[in-house]
């Protein structure tokens, strides 16, 4: 294998809204206490716009209208934190979305991983077998040792490795169905 079988985007990685918004929320730059902020932020980032100026104006307008409605009479009091979050979302857009070049995460997927695009699962998806029936592994533990998982308050830990538990109940579907078929990044 060559480096570029995996590294199709050594730099200029255009990350999906899901990852960008999680990172900013974790850093506190997007206020995680704003009601509905994750879904709303992902939706304004994923929408298609004709050019950057139009995008930035529309993103500001949509977010303000959403929180004016959500907060009603209290909006004036909440305006400062709304505006800080709006500024952060605009900054995320400016750094990761380039409408004139039609450049965004779903147009130029990153092959490292398998969450929002096939990536490693192009070969490790469980459907590549040799003539004598040897399948390229899809076993999570050949690439990961999960040492911690679960929601705050009931985190399971084991430095010898845990069996993956999908965060919401989808049965055992994840064992055969590839992550990117449900997780599109937005
Ligand atoms: C089998 C797939 C695969 C191949 C082939 C591969 N890499 Fe990687 N590489 C990875 C993964 C996975 C990471 C970790 C990426 C991350 O943490 O986001 C990584 C990380 C790196 C990093 C660190 C990047 C960073 O941002 O810290 C460098 C540099 C790198 N690889 C160079 C190479 C070079 C040079 C080759 C060819 C000689 C190569 N890789 C071949 C999968 C691969
Ligand atoms: C172009 C096809 C291809 C891609 C893409 C690919 N692999 Fe592989 N990988 C293979 C093949 C072939 C083997 C060897 C299978 C064997 O010998 O049983 C392998 C083996 C491995 C193994 C050893 C597994 C074991 O248990 O022996 C690891 C670890 C691995 N790959 C990681 C990665 C990672 C991480 C990525 C994505 C960043 C990746 N591979 C992408 C083809 C690929
Ligand atoms: C061929 C190697 C390989 C296999 C097999 C594999 N993964 Fe991964 N996985 C990766 C790589 C590489 C990344 C990306 C790491 C990064 O971006 O730093 C990743 C990322 C992840 C992530 C983080 C996703 C995100 O973007 O937040 C989870 C969760 C995950 N894998 C779970 C699993 C589960 C569950 C399985 C088994 C069904 C599995 N992986 C099988 C290589 C593999
Ligand atoms: C049948 C659809 C489906 C498949 C397949 C699936 N997921 Fe999920 N996943 C969901 C749903 C629904 C949620 C909860 C909604 C949300 O948070 O986006 C979720 C949430 C998650 C989350 C927490 C939220 C996030 O985005 O970080 C992780 C991590 C995750 N899944 C990992 C995986 C991994 C790894 C695989 C592949 C091994 C996978 N999922 C396969 C449907 C699926």
mmCIF file of C-alpha atoms in Angstrom, residues 53-184:
data_model
loop_
_atom_site.group_PDB
_atom_site.id
_atom_site.type_symbol
_atom_site.label_atom_id
_atom_site.label_comp_id
_atom_site.label_asym_id
_atom_site.label_seq_id
_atom_site.Cartn_x
_atom_site.Cartn_y
_atom_site.Cartn_z
ATOM 1 C CA UNK A 53 -21.230 36.363 1.485
ATOM 2 C CA UNK A 54 -24.727 34.973 1.035
ATOM 3 C CA UNK A 55 -23.903 32.061 3.327
ATOM 4 C CA UNK A 56 -22.601 34.199 6.180
ATOM 5 C CA UNK A 57 -25.567 36.593 5.983
ATOM 6 C CA UNK A 58 -28.081 33.742 5.890
ATOM 7 C CA UNK A 59 -26.428 31.852 8.748
ATOM 8 C CA UNK A 60 -26.537 34.944 10.986
ATOM 9 C CA UNK A 61 -30.110 35.689 10.006
ATOM 10 C CA UNK A 62 -31.346 32.103 10.571
ATOM 11 C CA UNK A 63 -29.674 31.698 13.948
ATOM 12 C CA UNK A 64 -30.912 35.066 15.239
ATOM 13 C CA UNK A 65 -34.461 34.386 14.066
ATOM 14 C CA UNK A 66 -34.363 30.936 15.705
ATOM 15 C CA UNK A 67 -33.291 32.296 19.103
ATOM 16 C CA UNK A 68 -35.571 35.327 18.928
ATOM 17 C CA UNK A 69 -38.406 32.859 18.629
ATOM 18 C CA UNK A 70 -37.018 30.452 21.223
ATOM 19 C CA UNK A 71 -36.367 33.133 23.863
ATOM 20 C CA UNK A 72 -39.308 35.430 23.034
ATOM 21 C CA UNK A 73 -39.502 38.188 25.664
ATOM 22 C CA UNK A 74 -36.126 37.160 27.136
ATOM 23 C CA UNK A 75 -34.192 37.635 23.897
ATOM 24 C CA UNK A 76 -32.598 40.977 24.826
ATOM 25 C CA UNK A 77 -31.152 39.369 27.965
ATOM 26 C CA UNK A 78 -29.785 36.383 26.019
ATOM 27 C CA UNK A 79 -28.594 38.335 22.994
ATOM 28 C CA UNK A 80 -24.942 38.540 23.999
ATOM 29 C CA UNK A 81 -24.479 34.776 24.335
ATOM 30 C CA UNK A 82 -26.449 34.172 21.139
ATOM 31 C CA UNK A 83 -24.204 36.620 19.243
ATOM 32 C CA UNK A 84 -21.008 34.972 20.564
ATOM 33 C CA UNK A 85 -22.222 31.624 19.346
ATOM 34 C CA UNK A 86 -23.302 33.098 15.994
ATOM 35 C CA UNK A 87 -19.786 34.544 15.543
ATOM 36 C CA UNK A 88 -18.245 31.134 16.247
ATOM 37 C CA UNK A 89 -20.510 29.328 13.768
ATOM 38 C CA UNK A 90 -19.705 31.913 11.095
ATOM 39 C CA UNK A 91 -15.990 31.360 11.782
ATOM 40 C CA UNK A 92 -16.435 27.580 11.429
ATOM 41 C CA UNK A 93 -18.172 28.100 8.101
ATOM 42 C CA UNK A 94 -15.474 30.448 6.806
ATOM 43 C CA UNK A 95 -12.710 27.929 7.577
ATOM 44 C CA UNK A 96 -14.370 24.738 6.309
ATOM 45 C CA UNK A 97 -16.828 25.563 3.523
ATOM 46 C CA UNK A 98 -15.964 27.152 0.180
ATOM 47 C CA UNK A 99 -19.132 27.405 -1.902
ATOM 48 C CA UNK A 100 -17.526 29.013 -4.955
ATOM 49 C CA UNK A 101 -15.153 26.016 -5.194
ATOM 50 C CA UNK A 102 -17.979 23.652 -4.168
ATOM 51 C CA UNK A 103 -15.708 22.419 -1.407
ATOM 52 C CA UNK A 104 -17.071 20.816 1.747
ATOM 53 C CA UNK A 105 -16.759 17.601 3.756
ATOM 54 C CA UNK A 106 -19.277 15.594 1.756
ATOM 55 C CA UNK A 107 -17.728 16.554 -1.587
ATOM 56 C CA UNK A 108 -14.124 15.782 -0.564
ATOM 57 C CA UNK A 109 -14.359 13.005 2.010
ATOM 58 C CA UNK A 110 -11.391 12.077 4.177
ATOM 59 C CA UNK A 111 -10.255 8.447 3.937
ATOM 60 C CA UNK A 112 -8.837 8.296 7.474
ATOM 61 C CA UNK A 113 -11.505 6.533 9.560
ATOM 62 C CA UNK A 114 -14.924 5.148 8.568
ATOM 63 C CA UNK A 115 -17.504 7.212 10.382
ATOM 64 C CA UNK A 116 -18.849 9.607 7.738
ATOM 65 C CA UNK A 117 -17.283 8.135 4.594
ATOM 66 C CA UNK A 118 -16.051 4.650 3.629
ATOM 67 C CA UNK A 119 -12.346 5.406 4.385
ATOM 68 C CA UNK A 120 -10.710 2.268 5.866
ATOM 69 C CA UNK A 121 -13.946 0.357 5.195
ATOM 70 C CA UNK A 122 -13.375 0.680 1.434
ATOM 71 C CA UNK A 123 -11.293 -2.446 2.042
ATOM 72 C CA UNK A 124 -12.122 -3.313 5.682
ATOM 73 C CA UNK A 125 -15.911 -3.175 5.234
ATOM 74 C CA UNK A 126 -16.154 -6.956 5.540
ATOM 75 C CA UNK A 127 -16.850 -7.605 1.851
ATOM 76 C CA UNK A 128 -13.333 -8.032 0.448
ATOM 77 C CA UNK A 129 -12.279 -11.643 0.400
ATOM 78 C CA UNK A 130 -9.421 -13.501 -1.286
ATOM 79 C CA UNK A 131 -10.016 -16.461 -3.608
ATOM 80 C CA UNK A 132 -9.542 -18.804 -0.643
ATOM 81 C CA UNK A 133 -12.138 -16.879 1.411
ATOM 82 C CA UNK A 134 -9.906 -14.819 3.728
ATOM 83 C CA UNK A 135 -11.743 -11.544 4.479
ATOM 84 C CA UNK A 136 -9.906 -8.276 5.208
ATOM 85 C CA UNK A 137 -10.781 -7.680 8.840
ATOM 86 C CA UNK A 138 -13.632 -5.489 10.035
ATOM 87 C CA UNK A 139 -13.032 -6.498 13.648
ATOM 88 C CA UNK A 140 -13.032 -3.284 15.706
ATOM 89 C CA UNK A 141 -10.235 -4.566 17.944
ATOM 90 C CA UNK A 142 -7.752 -4.953 15.092
ATOM 91 C CA UNK A 143 -7.585 -1.146 14.951
ATOM 92 C CA UNK A 144 -9.020 0.034 18.313
ATOM 93 C CA UNK A 145 -8.614 -0.752 21.979
ATOM 94 C CA UNK A 146 -11.681 0.807 23.599
ATOM 95 C CA UNK A 147 -10.625 1.648 27.140
ATOM 96 C CA UNK A 148 -13.563 3.843 28.091
ATOM 97 C CA UNK A 149 -17.148 4.252 26.849
ATOM 98 C CA UNK A 150 -20.637 5.218 27.965
ATOM 99 C CA UNK A 151 -22.511 8.297 29.167
ATOM 100 C CA UNK A 152 -21.236 10.593 31.940
ATOM 101 C CA UNK A 153 -21.971 8.991 35.277
ATOM 102 C CA UNK A 154 -21.867 5.389 34.053
ATOM 103 C CA UNK A 155 -18.618 5.182 32.124
ATOM 104 C CA UNK A 156 -17.231 1.643 31.679
ATOM 105 C CA UNK A 157 -13.444 1.424 31.815
ATOM 106 C CA UNK A 158 -11.025 -1.376 31.077
ATOM 107 C CA UNK A 159 -7.460 -0.937 29.898
ATOM 108 C CA UNK A 160 -7.533 -4.478 28.446
ATOM 109 C CA UNK A 161 -10.239 -3.334 26.024
ATOM 110 C CA UNK A 162 -14.050 -3.317 25.978
ATOM 111 C CA UNK A 163 -16.521 -4.568 23.406
ATOM 112 C CA UNK A 164 -18.054 -1.630 21.511
ATOM 113 C CA UNK A 165 -21.471 -0.541 22.693
ATOM 114 C CA UNK A 166 -23.305 1.742 20.274
ATOM 115 C CA UNK A 167 -24.323 4.928 22.209
ATOM 116 C CA UNK A 168 -28.014 4.641 21.290
ATOM 117 C CA UNK A 169 -29.896 1.369 20.947
ATOM 118 C CA UNK A 170 -29.769 0.238 17.318
ATOM 119 C CA UNK A 171 -29.544 -3.436 18.261
ATOM 120 C CA UNK A 172 -26.597 -5.233 16.730
ATOM 121 C CA UNK A 173 -26.982 -3.503 13.361
ATOM 122 C CA UNK A 174 -23.540 -1.850 13.575
ATOM 123 C CA UNK A 175 -21.910 -5.283 13.339
ATOM 124 C CA UNK A 176 -22.828 -5.557 9.643
ATOM 125 C CA UNK A 177 -24.051 -2.181 8.523
ATOM 126 C CA UNK A 178 -21.336 0.412 7.970
ATOM 127 C CA UNK A 179 -21.289 3.498 10.186
ATOM 128 C CA UNK A 180 -21.322 5.953 7.267
ATOM 129 C CA UNK A 181 -24.613 4.541 5.977
ATOM 130 C CA UNK A 182 -26.346 6.289 8.921
ATOM 131 C CA UNK A 183 -23.699 8.834 10.012
ATOM 132 C CA UNK A 184 -23.361 11.336 7.200
#
